Amino acid sequence: MPTVLITGSNRGLGLEFTRQYCQAGWQVLAACRNPAAAPELAALAAQFPALELHPLDVADFAAIDRLAKSLAGRPIDVLLNNAGVFGPRSVADQDPRQTFGAMDYEIWSEVLRVNLMAPMKMSEALIANVAASAQKKIVAISSVEGSIERSRGGIYAYRTSKAALNMLMRSLGRDLAVRGIVTASFCPGWIRTRMGGANAPLEAPPSIAGLRQVIDGLTPETSGRFWLWSGENLPW
Ligand SMILES: NC(=O)c1ccc[n+]([C@@H]2O[C@H](COP(=O)([O-])OP(=O)(O)OC[C@H]3O[C@@H](n4cnc5c(N)ncnc54)[C@H](OP(=O)(O)O)[C@@H]3O)[C@@H](O)[C@H]2O)c1
């Protein structure tokens, strides 16, 4: 039975990943900030004995080390860095704090810590688990908003965090190839979650089904690429 570790598993895309991997018969290590306040996860855990819940705030790097210690010796086939934050919304909430002239640098630091540094810390802390697995994959949910070629300006904290996350996954793919590890970053599309909002055109299930297929098909030859959920490569 392959194993996936998913961050931010309590709602949105992380919850849908958790549900689908459980249904596919995987062992799922579902990490989230507060499992006690995650009723959907609890319901899944009651249905699927191979689902384990782990408390984890990915911004707390000591907590990541503690989680890694508790998982020592257990192979992780797919390390799925999903947890993410968007930051202030200039359009929906008229909040300008990630627009030019009004940047909030504390918020920018927090967004970078969660979206960019945490996936690096997770990778460093859990490298032995991934290397010991059959599939050896480290992946991250990025966004097309992090595509340099496609930038339309604005949302500086989120955009720069995802552009840098793409660089991180690409570079990890190069550095960890000697250990047989394959990396990828993904855009799930614009999805109806708390982050995506009510106007998003897509629901989570087809996007996550597509992403799982892309993850299944990753090979050393395709390591380090930036993929759309439907399986096309995206421009950097
Ligand atoms: N929805 C979209 O249209 C879309 C498009 C492109 C990319 N993405 C990316 O997809 C990923 C998932 O997004 P989503 O749409 O599912 O968003 P969401 O509904 O807002 O869920 C975000 C998840 O991240 C978790 N999270 C945030 N900060 C965390 C922290 N410090 N430690 C642990 N978990 C934390 C949240 O946990 P709490 O409940 O504890 O806050 C929640 O589980 C993100 O990386 C996002 O950038 C989404």
PDB file of C-alpha atoms and ligand atoms in Angstrom:
ATOM      1  CA  MET A   1       0.000   0.000   0.000  1.00  0.00           C
ATOM      2  CA  PRO A   2       1.650   3.323  -1.036  1.00  0.00           C
ATOM      3  CA  THR A   3       1.756   6.196   1.454  1.00  0.00           C
ATOM      4  CA  VAL A   4       1.044   9.898   0.885  1.00  0.00           C
ATOM      5  CA  LEU A   5       1.585  12.703   3.390  1.00  0.00           C
ATOM      6  CA  ILE A   6      -0.693  15.697   2.724  1.00  0.00           C
ATOM      7  CA  THR A   7      -0.374  19.118   4.409  1.00  0.00           C
ATOM      8  CA  GLY A   8      -3.457  21.311   4.869  1.00  0.00           C
ATOM      9  CA  SER A   9      -5.653  18.218   4.675  1.00  0.00           C
ATOM     10  CA  ASN A  10      -8.635  19.538   6.655  1.00  0.00           C
ATOM     11  CA  ARG A  11     -10.432  21.462   3.912  1.00  0.00           C
ATOM     12  CA  GLY A  12     -10.379  22.503   0.273  1.00  0.00           C
ATOM     13  CA  LEU A  13      -8.031  20.678  -2.068  1.00  0.00           C
ATOM     14  CA  GLY A  14      -6.140  18.936   0.738  1.00  0.00           C
ATOM     15  CA  LEU A  15      -9.346  17.338   2.000  1.00  0.00           C
ATOM     16  CA  GLU A  16     -10.258  16.194  -1.510  1.00  0.00           C
ATOM     17  CA  PHE A  17      -6.759  14.720  -1.996  1.00  0.00           C
ATOM     18  CA  THR A  18      -7.206  12.915   1.324  1.00  0.00           C
ATOM     19  CA  ARG A  19     -10.626  11.551   0.331  1.00  0.00           C
ATOM     20  CA  GLN A  20      -9.466  10.344  -3.088  1.00  0.00           C
ATOM     21  CA  TYR A  21      -6.231   8.746  -1.883  1.00  0.00           C
ATOM     22  CA  CYS A  22      -8.192   6.950   0.870  1.00  0.00           C
ATOM     23  CA  GLN A  23     -10.705   5.707  -1.689  1.00  0.00           C
ATOM     24  CA  ALA A  24      -7.834   4.516  -3.897  1.00  0.00           C
ATOM     25  CA  GLY A  25      -6.536   2.363  -1.032  1.00  0.00           C
ATOM     26  CA  TRP A  26      -3.497   4.436  -0.030  1.00  0.00           C
ATOM     27  CA  GLN A  27      -2.170   4.923   3.474  1.00  0.00           C
ATOM     28  CA  VAL A  28      -2.798   8.640   4.068  1.00  0.00           C
ATOM     29  CA  LEU A  29      -0.907  10.702   6.631  1.00  0.00           C
ATOM     30  CA  ALA A  30      -3.191  13.724   6.816  1.00  0.00           C
ATOM     31  CA  ALA A  31      -1.530  16.721   8.452  1.00  0.00           C
ATOM     32  CA  CYS A  32      -3.461  19.814   9.472  1.00  0.00           C
ATOM     33  CA  ARG A  33      -3.276  22.551  12.081  1.00  0.00           C
ATOM     34  CA  ASN A  34      -6.119  21.316  14.238  1.00  0.00           C
ATOM     35  CA  PRO A  35      -7.394  17.768  13.624  1.00  0.00           C
ATOM     36  CA  ALA A  36      -9.792  18.128  16.577  1.00  0.00           C
ATOM     37  CA  ALA A  37     -11.662  20.816  14.621  1.00  0.00           C
ATOM     38  CA  ALA A  38     -11.772  18.915  11.316  1.00  0.00           C
ATOM     39  CA  PRO A  39     -15.080  17.005  11.208  1.00  0.00           C
ATOM     40  CA  GLU A  40     -14.749  15.917   7.555  1.00  0.00           C
ATOM     41  CA  LEU A  41     -11.333  14.404   8.287  1.00  0.00           C
ATOM     42  CA  ALA A  42     -12.697  12.661  11.383  1.00  0.00           C
ATOM     43  CA  ALA A  43     -15.526  11.166   9.293  1.00  0.00           C
ATOM     44  CA  LEU A  44     -13.005   9.892   6.730  1.00  0.00           C
ATOM     45  CA  ALA A  45     -10.822   8.447   9.497  1.00  0.00           C
ATOM     46  CA  ALA A  46     -13.841   6.540  10.825  1.00  0.00           C
ATOM     47  CA  GLN A  47     -14.397   5.075   7.348  1.00  0.00           C
ATOM     48  CA  PHE A  48     -10.774   4.406   6.338  1.00  0.00           C
ATOM     49  CA  PRO A  49      -8.518   2.778   8.966  1.00  0.00           C
ATOM     50  CA  ALA A  50      -5.443   3.582   6.830  1.00  0.00           C
ATOM     51  CA  LEU A  51      -5.993   7.323   7.396  1.00  0.00           C
ATOM     52  CA  GLU A  52      -3.853   8.843  10.169  1.00  0.00           C
ATOM     53  CA  LEU A  53      -4.315  12.388  11.419  1.00  0.00           C
ATOM     54  CA  HIS A  54      -1.271  14.435  12.434  1.00  0.00           C
ATOM     55  CA  PRO A  55      -1.387  17.937  13.932  1.00  0.00           C
ATOM     56  CA  LEU A  56       0.937  20.255  11.986  1.00  0.00           C
ATOM     57  CA  ASP A  57       1.245  23.989  11.480  1.00  0.00           C
ATOM     58  CA  VAL A  58       3.695  24.094   8.561  1.00  0.00           C
ATOM     59  CA  ALA A  59       4.937  27.524   9.658  1.00  0.00           C
ATOM     60  CA  ASP A  60       6.267  25.896  12.847  1.00  0.00           C
ATOM     61  CA  PHE A  61       9.526  24.300  11.719  1.00  0.00           C
ATOM     62  CA  ALA A  62      10.203  22.699  15.114  1.00  0.00           C
ATOM     63  CA  ALA A  63       6.818  20.987  14.755  1.00  0.00           C
ATOM     64  CA  ILE A  64       7.890  19.690  11.323  1.00  0.00           C
ATOM     65  CA  ASP A  65      11.013  18.205  12.951  1.00  0.00           C
ATOM     66  CA  ARG A  66       8.862  16.595  15.653  1.00  0.00           C
ATOM     67  CA  LEU A  67       6.535  15.102  13.038  1.00  0.00           C
ATOM     68  CA  ALA A  68       9.528  13.749  11.098  1.00  0.00           C
ATOM     69  CA  LYS A  69      10.882  12.181  14.269  1.00  0.00           C
ATOM     70  CA  SER A  70       7.541  10.489  14.937  1.00  0.00           C
ATOM     71  CA  LEU A  71       7.511   9.124  11.365  1.00  0.00           C
ATOM     72  CA  ALA A  72      11.119   7.868  11.392  1.00  0.00           C
ATOM     73  CA  GLY A  73      11.561   4.657   9.419  1.00  0.00           C
ATOM     74  CA  ARG A  74       8.214   4.923   7.621  1.00  0.00           C
ATOM     75  CA  PRO A  75       8.437   5.225   3.815  1.00  0.00           C
ATOM     76  CA  ILE A  76       6.488   8.114   2.220  1.00  0.00           C
ATOM     77  CA  ASP A  77       5.856   7.596  -1.500  1.00  0.00           C
ATOM     78  CA  VAL A  78       4.389  11.042  -2.136  1.00  0.00           C
ATOM     79  CA  LEU A  79       5.146  14.085   0.010  1.00  0.00           C
ATOM     80  CA  LEU A  80       2.352  16.434  -1.030  1.00  0.00           C
ATOM     81  CA  ASN A  81       2.906  20.061  -0.032  1.00  0.00           C
ATOM     82  CA  ASN A  82      -0.602  21.441  -0.350  1.00  0.00           C
ATOM     83  CA  ALA A  83      -1.069  23.889   2.562  1.00  0.00           C
ATOM     84  CA  GLY A  84      -1.086  27.459   1.332  1.00  0.00           C
ATOM     85  CA  VAL A  85      -2.245  30.986   2.039  1.00  0.00           C
ATOM     86  CA  PHE A  86      -3.267  33.707  -0.386  1.00  0.00           C
ATOM     87  CA  GLY A  87      -2.843  36.836   1.708  1.00  0.00           C
ATOM     88  CA  PRO A  88      -4.971  39.992   1.508  1.00  0.00           C
ATOM     89  CA  ARG A  89      -7.404  40.309  -1.429  1.00  0.00           C
ATOM     90  CA  SER A  90      -7.437  43.620  -3.241  1.00  0.00           C
ATOM     91  CA  VAL A  91     -10.474  42.830  -5.387  1.00  0.00           C
ATOM     92  CA  ALA A  92     -12.790  40.721  -3.189  1.00  0.00           C
ATOM     93  CA  ASP A  93     -12.025  42.518   0.100  1.00  0.00           C
ATOM     94  CA  GLN A  94     -10.681  45.877  -1.123  1.00  0.00           C
ATOM     95  CA  ASP A  95      -7.559  45.078   0.925  1.00  0.00           C
ATOM     96  CA  PRO A  96      -4.499  46.585  -0.798  1.00  0.00           C
ATOM     97  CA  ARG A  97      -1.774  45.065   1.380  1.00  0.00           C
ATOM     98  CA  GLN A  98      -0.198  43.044  -1.426  1.00  0.00           C
ATOM     99  CA  THR A  99      -0.423  45.734  -4.086  1.00  0.00           C
ATOM    100  CA  PHE A 100       2.316  48.185  -5.111  1.00  0.00           C
ATOM    101  CA  GLY A 101       2.494  51.136  -2.722  1.00  0.00           C
ATOM    102  CA  ALA A 102       0.750  49.382   0.172  1.00  0.00           C
ATOM    103  CA  MET A 103       2.809  46.215   0.711  1.00  0.00           C
ATOM    104  CA  ASP A 104       2.594  44.712   4.176  1.00  0.00           C
ATOM    105  CA  TYR A 105       6.014  43.124   4.697  1.00  0.00           C
ATOM    106  CA  GLU A 106       5.000  41.077   7.741  1.00  0.00           C
ATOM    107  CA  ILE A 107       2.220  39.440   5.746  1.00  0.00           C
ATOM    108  CA  TRP A 108       4.592  38.889   2.825  1.00  0.00           C
ATOM    109  CA  SER A 109       6.998  37.064   5.183  1.00  0.00           C
ATOM    110  CA  GLU A 110       4.187  34.862   6.483  1.00  0.00           C
ATOM    111  CA  VAL A 111       3.032  33.987   2.961  1.00  0.00           C
ATOM    112  CA  LEU A 112       6.601  33.092   1.970  1.00  0.00           C
ATOM    113  CA  ARG A 113       7.055  30.999   5.103  1.00  0.00           C
ATOM    114  CA  VAL A 114       3.921  28.906   4.494  1.00  0.00           C
ATOM    115  CA  ASN A 115       3.954  28.663   0.684  1.00  0.00           C
ATOM    116  CA  LEU A 116       7.703  28.475   0.019  1.00  0.00           C
ATOM    117  CA  MET A 117       9.884  27.767   3.052  1.00  0.00           C
ATOM    118  CA  ALA A 118       7.617  25.128   4.594  1.00  0.00           C
ATOM    119  CA  PRO A 119       7.809  22.845   1.517  1.00  0.00           C
ATOM    120  CA  MET A 120      11.626  23.094   1.728  1.00  0.00           C
ATOM    121  CA  LYS A 121      11.582  22.343   5.454  1.00  0.00           C
ATOM    122  CA  MET A 122       9.176  19.407   4.897  1.00  0.00           C
ATOM    123  CA  SER A 123      11.486  18.076   2.186  1.00  0.00           C
ATOM    124  CA  GLU A 124      14.600  18.376   4.368  1.00  0.00           C
ATOM    125  CA  ALA A 125      12.904  16.825   7.384  1.00  0.00           C
ATOM    126  CA  LEU A 126      11.275  13.917   5.530  1.00  0.00           C
ATOM    127  CA  ILE A 127      13.874  13.166   2.852  1.00  0.00           C
ATOM    128  CA  ALA A 128      14.821   9.808   4.392  1.00  0.00           C
ATOM    129  CA  ASN A 129      11.165   8.700   4.389  1.00  0.00           C
ATOM    130  CA  VAL A 130      10.722   9.652   0.729  1.00  0.00           C
ATOM    131  CA  ALA A 131      14.043   8.078  -0.286  1.00  0.00           C
ATOM    132  CA  ALA A 132      13.039   4.821   1.429  1.00  0.00           C
ATOM    133  CA  SER A 133       9.754   4.581  -0.518  1.00  0.00           C
ATOM    134  CA  ALA A 134       8.970   2.878  -3.825  1.00  0.00           C
ATOM    135  CA  GLN A 135       7.715   6.000  -5.647  1.00  0.00           C
ATOM    136  CA  LYS A 136      10.020   8.708  -4.192  1.00  0.00           C
ATOM    137  CA  LYS A 137       8.009  11.838  -5.113  1.00  0.00           C
ATOM    138  CA  ILE A 138       8.028  15.329  -3.599  1.00  0.00           C
ATOM    139  CA  VAL A 139       5.349  17.583  -5.072  1.00  0.00           C
ATOM    140  CA  ALA A 140       3.813  20.979  -4.327  1.00  0.00           C
ATOM    141  CA  ILE A 141       0.590  22.742  -5.165  1.00  0.00           C
ATOM    142  CA  SER A 142       1.683  25.953  -6.823  1.00  0.00           C
ATOM    143  CA  SER A 143      -0.464  28.199  -9.025  1.00  0.00           C
ATOM    144  CA  VAL A 144      -0.469  29.674 -12.487  1.00  0.00           C
ATOM    145  CA  GLU A 145      -0.385  33.001 -10.596  1.00  0.00           C
ATOM    146  CA  GLY A 146       3.279  32.084 -10.011  1.00  0.00           C
ATOM    147  CA  SER A 147       4.008  31.810 -13.737  1.00  0.00           C
ATOM    148  CA  ILE A 148       6.413  34.623 -14.584  1.00  0.00           C
ATOM    149  CA  GLU A 149       5.370  34.539 -18.215  1.00  0.00           C
ATOM    150  CA  ARG A 150       1.669  34.828 -17.370  1.00  0.00           C
ATOM    151  CA  SER A 151       1.868  37.474 -14.615  1.00  0.00           C
ATOM    152  CA  ARG A 152      -0.792  40.169 -14.889  1.00  0.00           C
ATOM    153  CA  GLY A 153       0.733  42.154 -12.003  1.00  0.00           C
ATOM    154  CA  GLY A 154      -0.536  42.586  -8.421  1.00  0.00           C
ATOM    155  CA  ILE A 155      -0.935  39.959  -5.657  1.00  0.00           C
ATOM    156  CA  TYR A 156       2.799  40.277  -5.001  1.00  0.00           C
ATOM    157  CA  ALA A 157       3.051  38.092  -1.892  1.00  0.00           C
ATOM    158  CA  TYR A 158       1.159  35.149  -3.357  1.00  0.00           C
ATOM    159  CA  ARG A 159       2.643  35.422  -6.861  1.00  0.00           C
ATOM    160  CA  THR A 160       6.242  35.635  -5.690  1.00  0.00           C
ATOM    161  CA  SER A 161       5.743  32.767  -3.226  1.00  0.00           C
ATOM    162  CA  LYS A 162       4.453  30.474  -5.967  1.00  0.00           C
ATOM    163  CA  ALA A 163       7.076  31.570  -8.540  1.00  0.00           C
ATOM    164  CA  ALA A 164       9.767  30.794  -5.959  1.00  0.00           C
ATOM    165  CA  LEU A 165       8.042  27.518  -5.052  1.00  0.00           C
ATOM    166  CA  ASN A 166       8.327  26.511  -8.710  1.00  0.00           C
ATOM    167  CA  MET A 167      12.050  27.274  -8.594  1.00  0.00           C
ATOM    168  CA  LEU A 168      12.325  25.284  -5.382  1.00  0.00           C
ATOM    169  CA  MET A 169      10.684  22.192  -6.847  1.00  0.00           C
ATOM    170  CA  ARG A 170      12.736  22.464 -10.028  1.00  0.00           C
ATOM    171  CA  SER A 171      15.980  22.791  -8.071  1.00  0.00           C
ATOM    172  CA  LEU A 172      15.098  19.985  -5.642  1.00  0.00           C
ATOM    173  CA  GLY A 173      14.419  17.813  -8.685  1.00  0.00           C
ATOM    174  CA  ARG A 174      17.983  18.432  -9.844  1.00  0.00           C
ATOM    175  CA  ASP A 175      19.628  18.039  -6.414  1.00  0.00           C
ATOM    176  CA  LEU A 176      17.720  14.936  -5.357  1.00  0.00           C
ATOM    177  CA  ALA A 177      17.856  13.049  -8.668  1.00  0.00           C
ATOM    178  CA  VAL A 178      20.905  11.144  -7.393  1.00  0.00           C
ATOM    179  CA  ARG A 179      18.669   9.696  -4.675  1.00  0.00           C
ATOM    180  CA  GLY A 180      16.037   8.694  -7.239  1.00  0.00           C
ATOM    181  CA  ILE A 181      13.618  11.399  -6.075  1.00  0.00           C
ATOM    182  CA  VAL A 182      11.222  13.010  -8.545  1.00  0.00           C
ATOM    183  CA  THR A 183       9.645  16.452  -7.994  1.00  0.00           C
ATOM    184  CA  ALA A 184       6.852  18.492  -9.562  1.00  0.00           C
ATOM    185  CA  SER A 185       4.777  21.602  -9.003  1.00  0.00           C
ATOM    186  CA  PHE A 186       1.151  21.888 -10.049  1.00  0.00           C
ATOM    187  CA  CYS A 187      -1.598  24.353 -10.757  1.00  0.00           C
ATOM    188  CA  PRO A 188      -4.931  22.798  -9.786  1.00  0.00           C
ATOM    189  CA  GLY A 189      -6.949  25.282 -11.877  1.00  0.00           C
ATOM    190  CA  TRP A 190      -9.273  27.850 -10.337  1.00  0.00           C
ATOM    191  CA  ILE A 191     -11.276  25.791  -7.851  1.00  0.00           C
ATOM    192  CA  ARG A 192     -14.255  26.517  -5.589  1.00  0.00           C
ATOM    193  CA  THR A 193     -12.625  26.358  -2.149  1.00  0.00           C
ATOM    194  CA  ARG A 194     -12.308  28.987   0.572  1.00  0.00           C
ATOM    195  CA  MET A 195      -9.255  30.296  -1.277  1.00  0.00           C
ATOM    196  CA  GLY A 196     -10.710  29.970  -4.772  1.00  0.00           C
ATOM    197  CA  GLY A 197     -14.021  31.580  -3.781  1.00  0.00           C
ATOM    198  CA  ALA A 198     -17.583  31.049  -4.963  1.00  0.00           C
ATOM    199  CA  ASN A 199     -16.988  32.363  -8.495  1.00  0.00           C
ATOM    200  CA  ALA A 200     -14.392  29.718  -9.381  1.00  0.00           C
ATOM    201  CA  PRO A 201     -15.492  27.666 -12.381  1.00  0.00           C
ATOM    202  CA  LEU A 202     -14.275  24.248 -11.198  1.00  0.00           C
ATOM    203  CA  GLU A 203     -15.085  21.911  -8.304  1.00  0.00           C
ATOM    204  CA  ALA A 204     -12.258  20.091  -6.527  1.00  0.00           C
ATOM    205  CA  PRO A 205     -12.961  16.428  -7.465  1.00  0.00           C
ATOM    206  CA  PRO A 206     -12.061  16.525 -11.198  1.00  0.00           C
ATOM    207  CA  SER A 207      -8.992  18.684 -10.565  1.00  0.00           C
ATOM    208  CA  ILE A 208      -7.715  16.371  -7.845  1.00  0.00           C
ATOM    209  CA  ALA A 209      -8.463  13.270  -9.937  1.00  0.00           C
ATOM    210  CA  GLY A 210      -6.405  14.861 -12.737  1.00  0.00           C
ATOM    211  CA  LEU A 211      -3.564  15.789 -10.398  1.00  0.00           C
ATOM    212  CA  ARG A 212      -3.445  12.269  -8.974  1.00  0.00           C
ATOM    213  CA  GLN A 213      -3.072  10.954 -12.512  1.00  0.00           C
ATOM    214  CA  VAL A 214      -0.240  13.392 -13.198  1.00  0.00           C
ATOM    215  CA  ILE A 215       1.445  12.387  -9.916  1.00  0.00           C
ATOM    216  CA  ASP A 216       1.080   8.691 -10.824  1.00  0.00           C
ATOM    217  CA  GLY A 217       2.764   9.340 -14.171  1.00  0.00           C
ATOM    218  CA  LEU A 218       5.772  11.333 -12.901  1.00  0.00           C
ATOM    219  CA  THR A 219       9.123   9.849 -13.916  1.00  0.00           C
ATOM    220  CA  PRO A 220      12.791  10.856 -13.468  1.00  0.00           C
ATOM    221  CA  GLU A 221      12.681  12.118 -17.081  1.00  0.00           C
ATOM    222  CA  THR A 222       9.835  14.550 -16.307  1.00  0.00           C
ATOM    223  CA  SER A 223      11.107  15.609 -12.862  1.00  0.00           C
ATOM    224  CA  GLY A 224      11.036  19.297 -11.926  1.00  0.00           C
ATOM    225  CA  ARG A 225       8.263  20.384 -14.290  1.00  0.00           C
ATOM    226  CA  PHE A 226       5.277  22.698 -13.691  1.00  0.00           C
ATOM    227  CA  TRP A 227       2.007  21.004 -14.584  1.00  0.00           C
ATOM    228  CA  LEU A 228      -1.629  21.966 -14.983  1.00  0.00           C
ATOM    229  CA  TRP A 229      -4.102  19.535 -13.369  1.00  0.00           C
ATOM    230  CA  SER A 230      -5.120  18.304 -16.816  1.00  0.00           C
ATOM    231  CA  GLY A 231      -1.598  17.102 -17.579  1.00  0.00           C
ATOM    232  CA  GLU A 232      -0.225  19.947 -19.759  1.00  0.00           C
ATOM    233  CA  ASN A 233       3.055  21.610 -18.829  1.00  0.00           C
ATOM    234  CA  LEU A 234       2.765  25.292 -17.841  1.00  0.00           C
ATOM    235  CA  PRO A 235       5.252  28.026 -18.777  1.00  0.00           C
ATOM    236  CA  TRP A 236       7.581  29.238 -16.007  1.00  0.00           C
TER     237      TRP A 236
HETATM  238  N1  LIG B   1      -8.450  27.056  -4.969  1.00  0.00           N
HETATM  239  C1  LIG B   1      -7.791  27.514  -6.013  1.00  0.00           C
HETATM  240  O1  LIG B   1      -8.399  28.033  -6.990  1.00  0.00           O
HETATM  241  C2  LIG B   1      -6.282  27.376  -6.096  1.00  0.00           C
HETATM  242  C3  LIG B   1      -5.664  27.754  -7.299  1.00  0.00           C
HETATM  243  C4  LIG B   1      -4.286  27.622  -7.403  1.00  0.00           C
HETATM  244  C5  LIG B   1      -3.551  27.101  -6.359  1.00  0.00           C
HETATM  245  N2  LIG B   1      -4.175  26.750  -5.191  1.00  0.00           N
HETATM  246  C6  LIG B   1      -3.323  26.201  -4.115  1.00  0.00           C
HETATM  247  O2  LIG B   1      -3.861  24.990  -3.648  1.00  0.00           O
HETATM  248  C7  LIG B   1      -3.516  24.789  -2.268  1.00  0.00           C
HETATM  249  C8  LIG B   1      -4.773  24.497  -1.477  1.00  0.00           C
HETATM  250  O3  LIG B   1      -5.656  25.601  -1.621  1.00  0.00           O
HETATM  251  P1  LIG B   1      -7.222  25.532  -1.309  1.00  0.00           P
HETATM  252  O4  LIG B   1      -7.921  26.113  -2.469  1.00  0.00           O
HETATM  253  O5  LIG B   1      -7.584  24.223  -0.808  1.00  0.00           O
HETATM  254  O6  LIG B   1      -7.266  26.642  -0.140  1.00  0.00           O
HETATM  255  P2  LIG B   1      -8.088  26.699   1.216  1.00  0.00           P
HETATM  256  O7  LIG B   1      -9.441  26.151   1.013  1.00  0.00           O
HETATM  257  O8  LIG B   1      -7.930  28.096   1.687  1.00  0.00           O
HETATM  258  O9  LIG B   1      -7.258  25.697   2.159  1.00  0.00           O
HETATM  259  C9  LIG B   1      -5.958  26.021   2.542  1.00  0.00           C
HETATM  260  C10 LIG B   1      -5.420  24.910   3.403  1.00  0.00           C
HETATM  261  O10 LIG B   1      -4.082  25.252   3.792  1.00  0.00           O
HETATM  262  C11 LIG B   1      -4.028  25.137   5.206  1.00  0.00           C
HETATM  263  N3  LIG B   1      -3.016  26.013   5.807  1.00  0.00           N
HETATM  264  C12 LIG B   1      -2.844  27.340   5.676  1.00  0.00           C
HETATM  265  N4  LIG B   1      -1.830  27.758   6.462  1.00  0.00           N
HETATM  266  C13 LIG B   1      -1.356  26.653   7.100  1.00  0.00           C
HETATM  267  C14 LIG B   1      -0.334  26.412   8.038  1.00  0.00           C
HETATM  268  N5  LIG B   1       0.428  27.414   8.505  1.00  0.00           N
HETATM  269  N6  LIG B   1      -0.118  25.149   8.464  1.00  0.00           N
HETATM  270  C15 LIG B   1      -0.888  24.126   8.015  1.00  0.00           C
HETATM  271  N7  LIG B   1      -1.893  24.287   7.141  1.00  0.00           N
HETATM  272  C16 LIG B   1      -2.119  25.545   6.695  1.00  0.00           C
HETATM  273  C17 LIG B   1      -5.420  25.500   5.699  1.00  0.00           C
HETATM  274  O11 LIG B   1      -5.579  25.053   7.031  1.00  0.00           O
HETATM  275  P3  LIG B   1      -6.487  25.871   8.115  1.00  0.00           P
HETATM  276  O12 LIG B   1      -7.904  25.384   7.925  1.00  0.00           O
HETATM  277  O13 LIG B   1      -5.890  25.490   9.418  1.00  0.00           O
HETATM  278  O14 LIG B   1      -6.363  27.332   7.803  1.00  0.00           O
HETATM  279  C18 LIG B   1      -6.240  24.717   4.678  1.00  0.00           C
HETATM  280  O15 LIG B   1      -6.265  23.358   5.009  1.00  0.00           O
HETATM  281  C19 LIG B   1      -2.814  26.085  -1.824  1.00  0.00           C
HETATM  282  O16 LIG B   1      -1.415  25.889  -1.857  1.00  0.00           O
HETATM  283  C20 LIG B   1      -3.241  27.089  -2.879  1.00  0.00           C
HETATM  284  O17 LIG B   1      -2.293  28.132  -3.027  1.00  0.00           O
HETATM  285  C21 LIG B   1      -5.522  26.874  -5.037  1.00  0.00           C
END
